[in-house]
């Protein structure tokens, strides 16, 4: 089972890589969205903690 799951992961990685090679701007946008989302969540948690305490 582990071999099959690793094969699936490699295929997904390759497919994602092909999409990124075809449309590199999408990967950049996804990375920016991920960073902004993380910063937004951490900022929200910090503000909520400060207001509640």
PDB file of N, CA and C in Angstrom:
ATOM      1  N   UNK A   1       0.815  -1.200   0.000  1.00  0.00           N
ATOM      2  CA  UNK A   1       0.000   0.000   0.000  1.00  0.00           C
ATOM      3  C   UNK A   1       0.857   1.260   0.000  1.00  0.00           C
ATOM      4  N   UNK A   2       1.954   1.239   0.714  1.00  0.00           N
ATOM      5  CA  UNK A   2       2.805   2.420   0.754  1.00  0.00           C
ATOM      6  C   UNK A   2       3.386   2.736  -0.611  1.00  0.00           C
ATOM      7  N   UNK A   3       3.720   1.695  -1.365  1.00  0.00           N
ATOM      8  CA  UNK A   3       4.276   1.931  -2.699  1.00  0.00           C
ATOM      9  C   UNK A   3       3.232   2.590  -3.596  1.00  0.00           C
ATOM     10  N   UNK A   4       1.990   2.126  -3.516  1.00  0.00           N
ATOM     11  CA  UNK A   4       0.943   2.708  -4.346  1.00  0.00           C
ATOM     12  C   UNK A   4       0.705   4.166  -3.969  1.00  0.00           C
ATOM     13  N   UNK A   5       0.687   4.478  -2.698  1.00  0.00           N
ATOM     14  CA  UNK A   5       0.438   5.856  -2.286  1.00  0.00           C
ATOM     15  C   UNK A   5       1.593   6.756  -2.727  1.00  0.00           C
ATOM     16  N   UNK A   6       2.826   6.253  -2.672  1.00  0.00           N
ATOM     17  CA  UNK A   6       3.945   7.078  -3.101  1.00  0.00           C
ATOM     18  C   UNK A   6       3.897   7.315  -4.606  1.00  0.00           C
ATOM     19  N   UNK A   7       3.425   6.324  -5.358  1.00  0.00           N
ATOM     20  CA  UNK A   7       3.285   6.503  -6.805  1.00  0.00           C
ATOM     21  C   UNK A   7       2.240   7.564  -7.093  1.00  0.00           C
ATOM     22  N   UNK A   8       1.129   7.512  -6.366  1.00  0.00           N
ATOM     23  CA  UNK A   8       0.073   8.505  -6.572  1.00  0.00           C
ATOM     24  C   UNK A   8       0.599   9.899  -6.236  1.00  0.00           C
ATOM     25  N   UNK A   9       1.351  10.016  -5.135  1.00  0.00           N
ATOM     26  CA  UNK A   9       1.887  11.310  -4.758  1.00  0.00           C
ATOM     27  C   UNK A   9       2.843  11.830  -5.820  1.00  0.00           C
ATOM     28  N   UNK A  10       3.672  10.951  -6.369  1.00  0.00           N
ATOM     29  CA  UNK A  10       4.607  11.388  -7.407  1.00  0.00           C
ATOM     30  C   UNK A  10       3.856  11.839  -8.652  1.00  0.00           C
ATOM     31  N   UNK A  11       2.792  11.116  -9.025  1.00  0.00           N
ATOM     32  CA  UNK A  11       2.015  11.514 -10.199  1.00  0.00           C
ATOM     33  C   UNK A  11       1.344  12.857  -9.963  1.00  0.00           C
ATOM     34  N   UNK A  12       0.796  13.070  -8.764  1.00  0.00           N
ATOM     35  CA  UNK A  12       0.168  14.347  -8.461  1.00  0.00           C
ATOM     36  C   UNK A  12       1.198  15.465  -8.500  1.00  0.00           C
ATOM     37  N   UNK A  13       2.377  15.202  -7.991  1.00  0.00           N
ATOM     38  CA  UNK A  13       3.438  16.198  -7.991  1.00  0.00           C
ATOM     39  C   UNK A  13       3.825  16.553  -9.423  1.00  0.00           C
ATOM     40  N   UNK A  14       3.961  15.550 -10.262  1.00  0.00           N
ATOM     41  CA  UNK A  14       4.321  15.797 -11.654  1.00  0.00           C
ATOM     42  C   UNK A  14       3.226  16.578 -12.367  1.00  0.00           C
ATOM     43  N   UNK A  15       1.969  16.225 -12.119  1.00  0.00           N
ATOM     44  CA  UNK A  15       0.865  16.953 -12.743  1.00  0.00           C
ATOM     45  C   UNK A  15       0.855  18.400 -12.277  1.00  0.00           C
ATOM     46  N   UNK A  16       1.077  18.615 -10.987  1.00  0.00           N
ATOM     47  CA  UNK A  16       1.124  19.974 -10.468  1.00  0.00           C
ATOM     48  C   UNK A  16       2.302  20.729 -11.086  1.00  0.00           C
ATOM     49  N   UNK A  17       3.424  20.040 -11.246  1.00  0.00           N
ATOM     50  CA  UNK A  17       4.587  20.664 -11.869  1.00  0.00           C
ATOM     51  C   UNK A  17       4.322  21.052 -13.315  1.00  0.00           C
ATOM     52  N   UNK A  18       3.590  20.204 -14.043  1.00  0.00           N
ATOM     53  CA  UNK A  18       3.251  20.536 -15.430  1.00  0.00           C
ATOM     54  C   UNK A  18       2.378  21.769 -15.486  1.00  0.00           C
ATOM     55  N   UNK A  19       1.401  21.865 -14.563  1.00  0.00           N
ATOM     56  CA  UNK A  19       0.546  23.049 -14.533  1.00  0.00           C
ATOM     57  C   UNK A  19       1.377  24.282 -14.228  1.00  0.00           C
ATOM     58  N   UNK A  20       2.311  24.153 -13.291  1.00  0.00           N
ATOM     59  CA  UNK A  20       3.147  25.298 -12.931  1.00  0.00           C
ATOM     60  C   UNK A  20       4.060  25.688 -14.093  1.00  0.00           C
ATOM     61  N   UNK A  21       4.540  24.715 -14.832  1.00  0.00           N
ATOM     62  CA  UNK A  21       5.392  25.034 -15.973  1.00  0.00           C
ATOM     63  C   UNK A  21       4.598  25.714 -17.077  1.00  0.00           C
ATOM     64  N   UNK A  22       3.343  25.286 -17.259  1.00  0.00           N
ATOM     65  CA  UNK A  22       2.513  25.904 -18.293  1.00  0.00           C
ATOM     66  C   UNK A  22       2.053  27.290 -17.875  1.00  0.00           C
ATOM     67  N   UNK A  23       1.690  27.442 -16.604  1.00  0.00           N
ATOM     68  CA  UNK A  23       1.168  28.718 -16.113  1.00  0.00           C
ATOM     69  C   UNK A  23       1.896  29.106 -14.824  1.00  0.00           C
ATOM     70  N   UNK A  24       3.109  29.621 -14.931  1.00  0.00           N
ATOM     71  CA  UNK A  24       3.885  29.934 -13.715  1.00  0.00           C
ATOM     72  C   UNK A  24       3.239  31.018 -12.868  1.00  0.00           C
ATOM     73  N   UNK A  25       2.456  31.907 -13.494  1.00  0.00           N
ATOM     74  CA  UNK A  25       1.836  32.983 -12.716  1.00  0.00           C
ATOM     75  C   UNK A  25       0.827  32.429 -11.725  1.00  0.00           C
ATOM     76  N   UNK A  26       0.184  31.304 -12.048  1.00  0.00           N
ATOM     77  CA  UNK A  26      -0.790  30.713 -11.127  1.00  0.00           C
ATOM     78  C   UNK A  26      -0.081  30.248  -9.864  1.00  0.00           C
ATOM     79  N   UNK A  27       1.082  29.642  -9.981  1.00  0.00           N
ATOM     80  CA  UNK A  27       1.822  29.176  -8.801  1.00  0.00           C
ATOM     81  C   UNK A  27       2.256  30.349  -7.936  1.00  0.00           C
ATOM     82  N   UNK A  28       2.667  31.444  -8.564  1.00  0.00           N
ATOM     83  CA  UNK A  28       3.077  32.623  -7.799  1.00  0.00           C
ATOM     84  C   UNK A  28       1.875  33.181  -7.048  1.00  0.00           C
ATOM     85  N   UNK A  29       0.733  33.262  -7.739  1.00  0.00           N
ATOM     86  CA  UNK A  29      -0.481  33.782  -7.106  1.00  0.00           C
ATOM     87  C   UNK A  29      -0.901  32.870  -5.954  1.00  0.00           C
ATOM     88  N   UNK A  30      -0.825  31.548  -6.155  1.00  0.00           N
ATOM     89  CA  UNK A  30      -1.201  30.616  -5.093  1.00  0.00           C
ATOM     90  C   UNK A  30      -0.297  30.776  -3.871  1.00  0.00           C
ATOM     91  N   UNK A  31       1.002  30.982  -4.114  1.00  0.00           N
ATOM     92  CA  UNK A  31       1.919  31.179  -2.996  1.00  0.00           C
ATOM     93  C   UNK A  31       1.608  32.469  -2.250  1.00  0.00           C
ATOM     94  N   UNK A  32       1.301  33.532  -3.000  1.00  0.00           N
ATOM     95  CA  UNK A  32       0.965  34.808  -2.357  1.00  0.00           C
ATOM     96  C   UNK A  32      -0.311  34.658  -1.545  1.00  0.00           C
ATOM     97  N   UNK A  33      -1.320  33.972  -2.111  1.00  0.00           N
ATOM     98  CA  UNK A  33      -2.579  33.767  -1.394  1.00  0.00           C
ATOM     99  C   UNK A  33      -2.345  32.954  -0.127  1.00  0.00           C
ATOM    100  N   UNK A  34      -1.494  31.918  -0.225  1.00  0.00           N
ATOM    101  CA  UNK A  34      -1.218  31.089   0.948  1.00  0.00           C
ATOM    102  C   UNK A  34      -0.545  31.912   2.041  1.00  0.00           C
ATOM    103  N   UNK A  35       0.425  32.756   1.680  1.00  0.00           N
ATOM    104  CA  UNK A  35       1.120  33.576   2.674  1.00  0.00           C
ATOM    105  C   UNK A  35       0.159  34.592   3.284  1.00  0.00           C
ATOM    106  N   UNK A  36      -0.637  35.253   2.442  1.00  0.00           N
ATOM    107  CA  UNK A  36      -1.579  36.239   2.959  1.00  0.00           C
ATOM    108  C   UNK A  36      -2.621  35.582   3.856  1.00  0.00           C
ATOM    109  N   UNK A  37      -3.065  34.389   3.473  1.00  0.00           N
ATOM    110  CA  UNK A  37      -4.029  33.666   4.309  1.00  0.00           C
ATOM    111  C   UNK A  37      -3.444  33.329   5.658  1.00  0.00           C
ATOM    112  N   UNK A  38      -2.217  32.855   5.673  1.00  0.00           N
ATOM    113  CA  UNK A  38      -1.561  32.505   6.933  1.00  0.00           C
ATOM    114  C   UNK A  38      -1.367  33.738   7.800  1.00  0.00           C
ATOM    115  N   UNK A  39      -0.907  34.829   7.202  1.00  0.00           N
ATOM    116  CA  UNK A  39      -0.716  36.064   7.961  1.00  0.00           C
ATOM    117  C   UNK A  39      -2.057  36.567   8.484  1.00  0.00           C
ATOM    118  N   UNK A  40      -3.098  36.463   7.671  1.00  0.00           N
ATOM    119  CA  UNK A  40      -4.422  36.902   8.104  1.00  0.00           C
ATOM    120  C   UNK A  40      -4.934  36.091   9.276  1.00  0.00           C
ATOM    121  N   UNK A  41      -4.775  34.782   9.227  1.00  0.00           N
ATOM    122  CA  UNK A  41      -5.238  33.922  10.316  1.00  0.00           C
ATOM    123  C   UNK A  41      -4.444  34.205  11.587  1.00  0.00           C
ATOM    124  N   UNK A  42      -3.134  34.309  11.472  1.00  0.00           N
ATOM    125  CA  UNK A  42      -2.318  34.593  12.653  1.00  0.00           C
ATOM    126  C   UNK A  42      -2.648  35.971  13.225  1.00  0.00           C
ATOM    127  N   UNK A  43      -2.852  36.944  12.364  1.00  0.00           N
ATOM    128  CA  UNK A  43      -3.228  38.279  12.825  1.00  0.00           C
ATOM    129  C   UNK A  43      -4.576  38.269  13.518  1.00  0.00           C
ATOM    130  N   UNK A  44      -5.528  37.544  12.954  1.00  0.00           N
ATOM    131  CA  UNK A  44      -6.856  37.439  13.566  1.00  0.00           C
ATOM    132  C   UNK A  44      -6.770  36.787  14.942  1.00  0.00           C
ATOM    133  N   UNK A  45      -5.998  35.705  15.037  1.00  0.00           N
ATOM    134  CA  UNK A  45      -5.857  35.022  16.325  1.00  0.00           C
ATOM    135  C   UNK A  45      -5.194  35.938  17.351  1.00  0.00           C
ATOM    136  N   UNK A  46      -4.189  36.685  16.936  1.00  0.00           N
ATOM    137  CA  UNK A  46      -3.513  37.589  17.857  1.00  0.00           C
ATOM    138  C   UNK A  46      -4.463  38.674  18.346  1.00  0.00           C
ATOM    139  N   UNK A  47      -5.206  39.284  17.413  1.00  0.00           N
ATOM    140  CA  UNK A  47      -6.135  40.346  17.793  1.00  0.00           C
ATOM    141  C   UNK A  47      -7.239  39.784  18.683  1.00  0.00           C
ATOM    142  N   UNK A  48      -7.776  38.638  18.338  1.00  0.00           N
ATOM    143  CA  UNK A  48      -8.836  38.029  19.144  1.00  0.00           C
ATOM    144  C   UNK A  48      -8.328  37.713  20.545  1.00  0.00           C
ATOM    145  N   UNK A  49      -7.116  37.226  20.654  1.00  0.00           N
ATOM    146  CA  UNK A  49      -6.550  36.902  21.962  1.00  0.00           C
ATOM    147  C   UNK A  49      -6.361  38.165  22.802  1.00  0.00           C
ATOM    148  N   UNK A  50      -5.916  39.235  22.152  1.00  0.00           N
ATOM    149  CA  UNK A  50      -5.702  40.481  22.883  1.00  0.00           C
ATOM    150  C   UNK A  50      -7.028  41.070  23.339  1.00  0.00           C
ATOM    151  N   UNK A  51      -8.068  40.960  22.533  1.00  0.00           N
ATOM    152  CA  UNK A  51      -9.367  41.520  22.901  1.00  0.00           C
ATOM    153  C   UNK A  51     -10.051  40.691  23.987  1.00  0.00           C
ATOM    154  N   UNK A  52      -9.827  39.389  23.967  1.00  0.00           N
ATOM    155  CA  UNK A  52     -10.503  38.526  24.937  1.00  0.00           C
ATOM    156  C   UNK A  52      -9.816  38.536  26.297  1.00  0.00           C
ATOM    157  N   UNK A  53      -8.535  38.878  26.334  1.00  0.00           N
ATOM    158  CA  UNK A  53      -7.831  38.806  27.613  1.00  0.00           C
ATOM    159  C   UNK A  53      -7.785  40.162  28.317  1.00  0.00           C
TER     160      UNK A  53
END
